[in-house]
């Protein structure tokens, strides 16, 4: 993949997605997407209610735009899913936000796009739950027309000293070539370094254990 003129779509503008989108916007054009129109309006007005990003930082942004309109994701070649994965009253994982986000981007992804998941999931979820949804709704085949990866978020919300760029990033891909592309992509914003896991399931397990 040629990183020149690359556009990245970050889906989910919470305490994980927003800082990630901002870091990538220092290198690439970024669309910060969220279905919450109030959240998007706040960000456009330079307000972050999660307090992860200061108003001063938001005013400095140049290569990022915030949107709740899926049409604005059409130009993206890489999509990063950062939606929450809460648990219900029975301590079972609620994958509805993850599934909904996957269905949403499956309508706009194109051939040779890469979809990277950062949400906390159990080993196998990315390839066994999200992958089939992407294939079914887009008509594209993984590792032939479309590629996926997993790179768990590891930031500590509220920590103003150790930010996303200061924490080693675990990366993985659906095949070796994709894995290397994803590692190279994150290495452009992560100063602490990259740990390339041998598979998506290993990266998912690493997050669960951590």
mmCIF file of C-alpha atoms in Angstrom:
data_model
loop_
_atom_site.group_PDB
_atom_site.id
_atom_site.type_symbol
_atom_site.label_atom_id
_atom_site.label_comp_id
_atom_site.label_asym_id
_atom_site.label_seq_id
_atom_site.Cartn_x
_atom_site.Cartn_y
_atom_site.Cartn_z
ATOM 1 C CA UNK A 1 0.000 0.000 0.000
ATOM 2 C CA UNK A 2 1.216 3.443 -0.941
ATOM 3 C CA UNK A 3 0.952 5.735 2.089
ATOM 4 C CA UNK A 4 1.128 8.836 -0.095
ATOM 5 C CA UNK A 5 -2.199 10.715 -0.063
ATOM 6 C CA UNK A 6 -3.609 8.080 2.307
ATOM 7 C CA UNK A 7 -6.948 8.780 4.008
ATOM 8 C CA UNK A 8 -7.780 6.997 7.264
ATOM 9 C CA UNK A 9 -11.236 6.625 8.767
ATOM 10 C CA UNK A 10 -11.337 6.213 12.557
ATOM 11 C CA UNK A 11 -14.740 4.925 13.659
ATOM 12 C CA UNK A 12 -15.641 5.827 17.236
ATOM 13 C CA UNK A 13 -14.590 9.163 18.709
ATOM 14 C CA UNK A 14 -14.320 8.121 22.344
ATOM 15 C CA UNK A 15 -11.307 8.236 24.679
ATOM 16 C CA UNK A 16 -9.485 5.776 22.392
ATOM 17 C CA UNK A 17 -10.531 6.871 18.914
ATOM 18 C CA UNK A 18 -10.065 10.606 19.298
ATOM 19 C CA UNK A 19 -6.399 10.594 20.452
ATOM 20 C CA UNK A 20 -5.618 7.980 17.793
ATOM 21 C CA UNK A 21 -7.270 10.031 15.048
ATOM 22 C CA UNK A 22 -5.360 13.111 16.139
ATOM 23 C CA UNK A 23 -1.983 11.332 16.058
ATOM 24 C CA UNK A 24 -2.647 9.956 12.584
ATOM 25 C CA UNK A 25 -3.811 13.377 11.376
ATOM 26 C CA UNK A 26 -0.243 14.623 11.923
ATOM 27 C CA UNK A 27 0.773 12.344 9.036
ATOM 28 C CA UNK A 28 -2.368 11.700 6.977
ATOM 29 C CA UNK A 29 -5.812 12.998 6.165
ATOM 30 C CA UNK A 30 -8.217 11.575 8.756
ATOM 31 C CA UNK A 31 -11.996 11.316 9.044
ATOM 32 C CA UNK A 32 -13.054 11.048 12.680
ATOM 33 C CA UNK A 33 -16.441 9.297 12.504
ATOM 34 C CA UNK A 34 -19.091 8.731 15.151
ATOM 35 C CA UNK A 35 -22.810 7.985 14.934
ATOM 36 C CA UNK A 36 -23.357 10.347 17.889
ATOM 37 C CA UNK A 37 -24.159 13.640 16.175
ATOM 38 C CA UNK A 38 -23.893 15.550 19.455
ATOM 39 C CA UNK A 39 -20.361 14.257 19.954
ATOM 40 C CA UNK A 40 -19.400 15.293 16.414
ATOM 41 C CA UNK A 41 -20.889 18.749 16.925
ATOM 42 C CA UNK A 42 -18.889 19.152 20.151
ATOM 43 C CA UNK A 43 -15.642 18.159 18.450
ATOM 44 C CA UNK A 44 -16.292 20.564 15.599
ATOM 45 C CA UNK A 45 -16.704 23.242 18.274
ATOM 46 C CA UNK A 46 -13.349 22.188 19.823
ATOM 47 C CA UNK A 47 -14.910 20.518 22.866
ATOM 48 C CA UNK A 48 -13.867 17.066 24.133
ATOM 49 C CA UNK A 49 -16.080 15.946 27.018
ATOM 50 C CA UNK A 50 -13.777 12.969 27.726
ATOM 51 C CA UNK A 51 -11.018 15.498 28.518
ATOM 52 C CA UNK A 52 -8.463 13.336 26.697
ATOM 53 C CA UNK A 53 -7.690 16.197 24.318
ATOM 54 C CA UNK A 54 -7.475 19.864 25.298
ATOM 55 C CA UNK A 55 -9.299 22.656 23.508
ATOM 56 C CA UNK A 56 -5.903 24.071 22.558
ATOM 57 C CA UNK A 57 -4.943 20.801 20.851
ATOM 58 C CA UNK A 58 -8.238 20.670 18.962
ATOM 59 C CA UNK A 59 -7.670 24.169 17.602
ATOM 60 C CA UNK A 60 -4.300 23.051 16.187
ATOM 61 C CA UNK A 61 -5.787 20.287 14.049
ATOM 62 C CA UNK A 62 -5.567 20.756 10.288
ATOM 63 C CA UNK A 63 -5.807 17.388 8.505
ATOM 64 C CA UNK A 64 -8.741 15.912 10.407
ATOM 65 C CA UNK A 65 -12.465 16.365 9.912
ATOM 66 C CA UNK A 66 -15.249 15.036 12.134
ATOM 67 C CA UNK A 67 -18.415 13.559 10.686
ATOM 68 C CA UNK A 68 -21.501 11.437 11.379
ATOM 69 C CA UNK A 69 -22.100 11.017 7.642
ATOM 70 C CA UNK A 70 -20.923 7.666 6.223
ATOM 71 C CA UNK A 71 -20.500 9.243 2.787
ATOM 72 C CA UNK A 72 -17.448 11.042 4.132
ATOM 73 C CA UNK A 73 -15.749 7.659 4.665
ATOM 74 C CA UNK A 74 -15.845 6.777 0.967
ATOM 75 C CA UNK A 75 -12.377 8.192 0.275
ATOM 76 C CA UNK A 76 -10.689 6.205 3.059
ATOM 77 C CA UNK A 77 -8.403 3.261 2.329
ATOM 78 C CA UNK A 78 -7.799 2.236 5.924
ATOM 79 C CA UNK A 79 -10.520 1.987 8.577
ATOM 80 C CA UNK A 80 -9.797 1.697 12.292
ATOM 81 C CA UNK A 81 -12.635 0.552 14.567
ATOM 82 C CA UNK A 82 -12.393 1.866 18.135
ATOM 83 C CA UNK A 83 -15.936 1.363 19.435
ATOM 84 C CA UNK A 84 -16.514 0.118 23.013
ATOM 85 C CA UNK A 85 -17.232 -3.512 23.885
ATOM 86 C CA UNK A 86 -19.060 -3.384 27.227
ATOM 87 C CA UNK A 87 -20.451 -6.328 29.182
ATOM 88 C CA UNK A 88 -24.064 -6.917 30.175
ATOM 89 C CA UNK A 89 -25.529 -7.722 33.606
ATOM 90 C CA UNK A 90 -24.523 -11.362 33.195
ATOM 91 C CA UNK A 91 -20.912 -10.379 32.436
ATOM 92 C CA UNK A 92 -21.321 -11.476 28.822
ATOM 93 C CA UNK A 93 -19.632 -9.338 26.137
ATOM 94 C CA UNK A 94 -21.978 -6.991 24.296
ATOM 95 C CA UNK A 95 -20.672 -7.026 20.745
ATOM 96 C CA UNK A 96 -23.536 -4.954 19.332
ATOM 97 C CA UNK A 97 -21.456 -1.720 18.922
ATOM 98 C CA UNK A 98 -18.693 -3.737 17.215
ATOM 99 C CA UNK A 99 -21.108 -5.536 14.889
ATOM 100 C CA UNK A 100 -22.945 -2.312 14.043
ATOM 101 C CA UNK A 101 -19.668 -0.531 13.241
ATOM 102 C CA UNK A 102 -18.590 -3.453 11.058
ATOM 103 C CA UNK A 103 -21.880 -3.387 9.152
ATOM 104 C CA UNK A 104 -21.570 0.368 8.727
ATOM 105 C CA UNK A 105 -18.124 0.330 7.136
ATOM 106 C CA UNK A 106 -18.902 -2.764 5.068
ATOM 107 C CA UNK A 107 -21.117 -0.483 2.985
ATOM 108 C CA UNK A 108 -18.244 1.855 2.074
ATOM 109 C CA UNK A 109 -15.132 -0.343 1.912
ATOM 110 C CA UNK A 110 -13.572 -1.042 -1.465
ATOM 111 C CA UNK A 111 -11.091 -3.461 -2.972
ATOM 112 C CA UNK A 112 -7.674 -3.510 -1.257
ATOM 113 C CA UNK A 113 -8.903 -1.580 1.792
ATOM 114 C CA UNK A 114 -7.693 -2.566 5.270
ATOM 115 C CA UNK A 115 -9.939 -2.728 8.339
ATOM 116 C CA UNK A 116 -8.158 -2.637 11.709
ATOM 117 C CA UNK A 117 -9.936 -3.366 14.988
ATOM 118 C CA UNK A 118 -8.796 -1.881 18.289
ATOM 119 C CA UNK A 119 -11.815 -2.816 20.421
ATOM 120 C CA UNK A 120 -11.318 -5.289 23.275
ATOM 121 C CA UNK A 121 -12.564 -8.710 22.121
ATOM 122 C CA UNK A 122 -12.069 -12.389 22.883
ATOM 123 C CA UNK A 123 -9.610 -14.365 20.710
ATOM 124 C CA UNK A 124 -11.262 -15.216 17.403
ATOM 125 C CA UNK A 125 -13.813 -12.400 17.358
ATOM 126 C CA UNK A 126 -12.130 -10.336 14.640
ATOM 127 C CA UNK A 127 -11.822 -13.188 12.145
ATOM 128 C CA UNK A 128 -14.862 -15.264 13.122
ATOM 129 C CA UNK A 129 -17.458 -12.552 13.772
ATOM 130 C CA UNK A 130 -16.357 -9.335 12.083
ATOM 131 C CA UNK A 131 -14.697 -10.895 9.034
ATOM 132 C CA UNK A 132 -17.790 -12.748 7.763
ATOM 133 C CA UNK A 133 -19.914 -9.599 8.164
ATOM 134 C CA UNK A 134 -17.459 -7.598 6.079
ATOM 135 C CA UNK A 135 -17.395 -10.250 3.377
ATOM 136 C CA UNK A 136 -21.165 -10.743 3.252
ATOM 137 C CA UNK A 137 -22.091 -7.061 3.095
ATOM 138 C CA UNK A 138 -19.288 -5.898 0.782
ATOM 139 C CA UNK A 139 -18.988 -8.865 -1.560
ATOM 140 C CA UNK A 140 -15.213 -8.789 -1.016
ATOM 141 C CA UNK A 141 -13.104 -11.733 0.118
ATOM 142 C CA UNK A 142 -10.629 -11.372 2.969
ATOM 143 C CA UNK A 143 -6.989 -11.817 1.930
ATOM 144 C CA UNK A 144 -7.998 -11.510 -1.702
ATOM 145 C CA UNK A 145 -9.916 -8.227 -2.077
ATOM 146 C CA UNK A 146 -9.994 -7.013 1.521
ATOM 147 C CA UNK A 147 -7.623 -7.248 4.489
ATOM 148 C CA UNK A 148 -8.118 -7.041 8.231
ATOM 149 C CA UNK A 149 -5.988 -6.539 11.313
ATOM 150 C CA UNK A 150 -6.132 -6.195 15.071
ATOM 151 C CA UNK A 151 -4.170 -3.762 17.213
ATOM 152 C CA UNK A 152 -5.509 -3.471 20.765
ATOM 153 C CA UNK A 153 -5.656 -0.091 22.441
ATOM 154 C CA UNK A 154 -3.413 0.047 25.501
ATOM 155 C CA UNK A 155 -3.798 3.618 26.716
ATOM 156 C CA UNK A 156 -4.703 4.495 30.284
ATOM 157 C CA UNK A 157 -7.625 6.955 30.196
ATOM 158 C CA UNK A 158 -6.828 10.149 32.048
ATOM 159 C CA UNK A 159 -3.051 9.637 31.983
ATOM 160 C CA UNK A 160 -1.648 12.909 30.681
ATOM 161 C CA UNK A 161 2.008 11.849 30.857
ATOM 162 C CA UNK A 162 2.046 8.522 29.020
ATOM 163 C CA UNK A 163 0.047 9.132 25.860
ATOM 164 C CA UNK A 164 -0.698 6.838 22.929
ATOM 165 C CA UNK A 165 2.651 7.488 21.226
ATOM 166 C CA UNK A 166 4.521 6.539 24.413
ATOM 167 C CA UNK A 167 3.082 3.002 24.730
ATOM 168 C CA UNK A 168 4.352 0.000 22.739
ATOM 169 C CA UNK A 169 1.743 -0.967 20.135
ATOM 170 C CA UNK A 170 0.792 -4.570 19.439
ATOM 171 C CA UNK A 171 -0.145 -5.127 15.789
ATOM 172 C CA UNK A 172 -1.329 -8.041 13.653
ATOM 173 C CA UNK A 173 -2.829 -8.755 10.250
ATOM 174 C CA UNK A 174 -4.840 -11.370 8.372
ATOM 175 C CA UNK A 175 -1.710 -12.320 6.422
ATOM 176 C CA UNK A 176 1.994 -11.519 6.669
ATOM 177 C CA UNK A 177 1.925 -8.691 4.127
ATOM 178 C CA UNK A 178 -1.008 -6.992 5.830
ATOM 179 C CA UNK A 179 0.674 -7.415 9.202
ATOM 180 C CA UNK A 180 3.766 -5.606 7.969
ATOM 181 C CA UNK A 181 1.704 -2.783 6.431
ATOM 182 C CA UNK A 182 -0.177 -2.270 9.702
ATOM 183 C CA UNK A 183 3.058 -2.349 11.722
ATOM 184 C CA UNK A 184 4.631 0.220 9.402
ATOM 185 C CA UNK A 185 1.524 2.411 9.630
ATOM 186 C CA UNK A 186 1.501 2.526 13.425
ATOM 187 C CA UNK A 187 5.275 2.918 13.607
ATOM 188 C CA UNK A 188 4.833 6.348 12.032
ATOM 189 C CA UNK A 189 3.010 7.624 15.139
ATOM 190 C CA UNK A 190 4.186 5.352 17.976
ATOM 191 C CA UNK A 191 7.550 6.427 19.387
ATOM 192 C CA UNK A 192 7.709 3.600 21.949
ATOM 193 C CA UNK A 193 7.900 0.909 19.276
ATOM 194 C CA UNK A 194 5.841 -1.858 17.686
ATOM 195 C CA UNK A 195 5.394 -5.510 18.673
ATOM 196 C CA UNK A 196 4.174 -7.476 15.663
ATOM 197 C CA UNK A 197 2.157 -10.467 16.904
ATOM 198 C CA UNK A 198 2.275 -13.693 14.908
ATOM 199 C CA UNK A 199 -1.498 -13.716 14.367
ATOM 200 C CA UNK A 200 -4.673 -11.779 15.055
ATOM 201 C CA UNK A 201 -5.715 -14.291 17.726
ATOM 202 C CA UNK A 202 -2.397 -13.867 19.537
ATOM 203 C CA UNK A 203 -2.891 -10.081 19.572
ATOM 204 C CA UNK A 204 -6.462 -10.504 20.839
ATOM 205 C CA UNK A 205 -5.298 -12.863 23.583
ATOM 206 C CA UNK A 206 -2.552 -10.442 24.554
ATOM 207 C CA UNK A 207 -5.131 -7.745 25.164
ATOM 208 C CA UNK A 208 -7.383 -10.034 27.211
ATOM 209 C CA UNK A 209 -4.476 -11.160 29.397
ATOM 210 C CA UNK A 210 -3.290 -7.602 29.897
#
